[in-house]
Amino acid sequence: MAKAGSAFESITLNGRNFTCDSESEPEVDLATYSNETAANTDGTFRIKKTRKVQSISGVEIAVDPALGDLGFVNDLQNKLEPFSFMATRVDGGVYSGEVTLVDDVKYKEKDGTMELSIEGRIEML
């Protein structure tokens, strides 16, 4: 059976809902560990596990400067503690958690969008 991918329909950041650009291609990483192998002198190997945070990148949201969206997102970027997050996929799937914005968040004047990358504790509901 074929599986279909799904873009995000909307994303809620700290209680404020944003519509997503239908052309964005979010990348979701829900893994909680990264694995690395190391060789032993007898030809066997061992696994080194490193705990990591989950992430979602490449999400483009539609923003309206007249509604204060730019200031709101900027305030989130400046927060020192995580904030609530929820993303709804077009197929009805939901991601939720406590996150922070990472990387630069830039407003694209021509498109009226911002591309976001978030990291934190994210789970699929």
mmCIF file of N, CA, C and O in Angstrom, residues 9-10 14 16 27 29-31 45 50 57 64 99 110 123-125:
data_model
loop_
_atom_site.group_PDB
_atom_site.id
_atom_site.type_symbol
_atom_site.label_atom_id
_atom_site.label_comp_id
_atom_site.label_asym_id
_atom_site.label_seq_id
_atom_site.Cartn_x
_atom_site.Cartn_y
_atom_site.Cartn_z
ATOM 1 N N GLU A 9 -1.093 21.801 7.831
ATOM 2 C CA GLU A 9 -2.225 22.691 7.577
ATOM 3 C C GLU A 9 -2.085 23.963 8.413
ATOM 4 O O GLU A 9 -2.289 25.069 7.935
ATOM 5 N N SER A 10 -1.739 23.765 9.685
ATOM 6 C CA SER A 10 -1.576 24.908 10.588
ATOM 7 C C SER A 10 -0.590 24.553 11.686
ATOM 8 O O SER A 10 -0.314 23.378 11.925
ATOM 9 N N ASN A 14 2.669 28.852 21.096
ATOM 10 C CA ASN A 14 2.327 29.536 22.345
ATOM 11 C C ASN A 14 0.893 30.073 22.319
ATOM 12 O O ASN A 14 0.628 31.202 22.731
ATOM 13 N N ARG A 16 -1.020 30.813 19.679
ATOM 14 C CA ARG A 16 -1.398 31.602 18.499
ATOM 15 C C ARG A 16 -1.299 30.731 17.253
ATOM 16 O O ARG A 16 -0.262 30.139 16.977
ATOM 17 N N GLU A 27 10.523 18.956 7.570
ATOM 18 C CA GLU A 27 11.314 17.772 7.882
ATOM 19 C C GLU A 27 11.176 17.510 9.369
ATOM 20 O O GLU A 27 11.456 18.388 10.193
ATOM 21 N N ASP A 29 12.050 15.159 12.732
ATOM 22 C CA ASP A 29 12.972 14.201 13.343
ATOM 23 C C ASP A 29 12.526 13.975 14.780
ATOM 24 O O ASP A 29 12.763 14.812 15.649
ATOM 25 N N LEU A 30 11.849 12.850 15.017
ATOM 26 C CA LEU A 30 11.342 12.541 16.352
ATOM 27 C C LEU A 30 12.236 11.570 17.112
ATOM 28 O O LEU A 30 11.895 11.137 18.209
ATOM 29 N N ALA A 31 13.384 11.228 16.543
ATOM 30 C CA ALA A 31 14.304 10.310 17.220
ATOM 31 C C ALA A 31 14.805 10.937 18.518
ATOM 32 O O ALA A 31 15.052 12.136 18.590
ATOM 33 N N PHE A 45 31.967 -4.530 17.749
ATOM 34 C CA PHE A 45 31.738 -3.088 17.869
ATOM 35 C C PHE A 45 30.792 -2.812 19.024
ATOM 36 O O PHE A 45 30.126 -3.693 19.538
ATOM 37 N N THR A 50 23.624 8.883 22.074
ATOM 38 C CA THR A 50 23.609 10.248 22.585
ATOM 39 C C THR A 50 22.171 10.752 22.563
ATOM 40 O O THR A 50 21.501 10.694 21.527
ATOM 41 N N SER A 57 11.825 21.171 10.943
ATOM 42 C CA SER A 57 12.378 22.311 10.216
ATOM 43 C C SER A 57 11.666 22.460 8.874
ATOM 44 O O SER A 57 11.006 21.549 8.401
ATOM 45 N N ASP A 64 1.110 38.084 9.008
ATOM 46 C CA ASP A 64 0.546 39.389 8.663
ATOM 47 C C ASP A 64 1.130 40.429 9.611
ATOM 48 O O ASP A 64 0.774 40.462 10.795
ATOM 49 N N VAL A 99 8.712 23.517 22.854
ATOM 50 C CA VAL A 99 9.800 23.768 21.906
ATOM 51 C C VAL A 99 10.388 25.163 22.081
ATOM 52 O O VAL A 99 9.874 25.983 22.839
ATOM 53 N N LYS A 110 8.003 39.343 -0.046
ATOM 54 C CA LYS A 110 7.255 39.039 -1.271
ATOM 55 C C LYS A 110 6.192 37.973 -1.044
ATOM 56 O O LYS A 110 5.074 38.080 -1.529
ATOM 57 N N GLU A 123 6.108 15.158 20.173
ATOM 58 C CA GLU A 123 5.571 13.819 19.990
ATOM 59 C C GLU A 123 4.425 13.859 18.998
ATOM 60 O O GLU A 123 3.799 14.890 18.795
ATOM 61 N N MET A 124 4.193 12.719 18.365
ATOM 62 C CA MET A 124 3.058 12.601 17.450
ATOM 63 C C MET A 124 1.907 12.024 18.249
ATOM 64 O O MET A 124 2.042 11.008 18.911
ATOM 65 N N LEU A 125 0.777 12.725 18.207
ATOM 66 C CA LEU A 125 -0.399 12.275 18.958
ATOM 67 C C LEU A 125 -1.242 11.317 18.148
ATOM 68 O O LEU A 125 -1.185 11.258 16.961
#
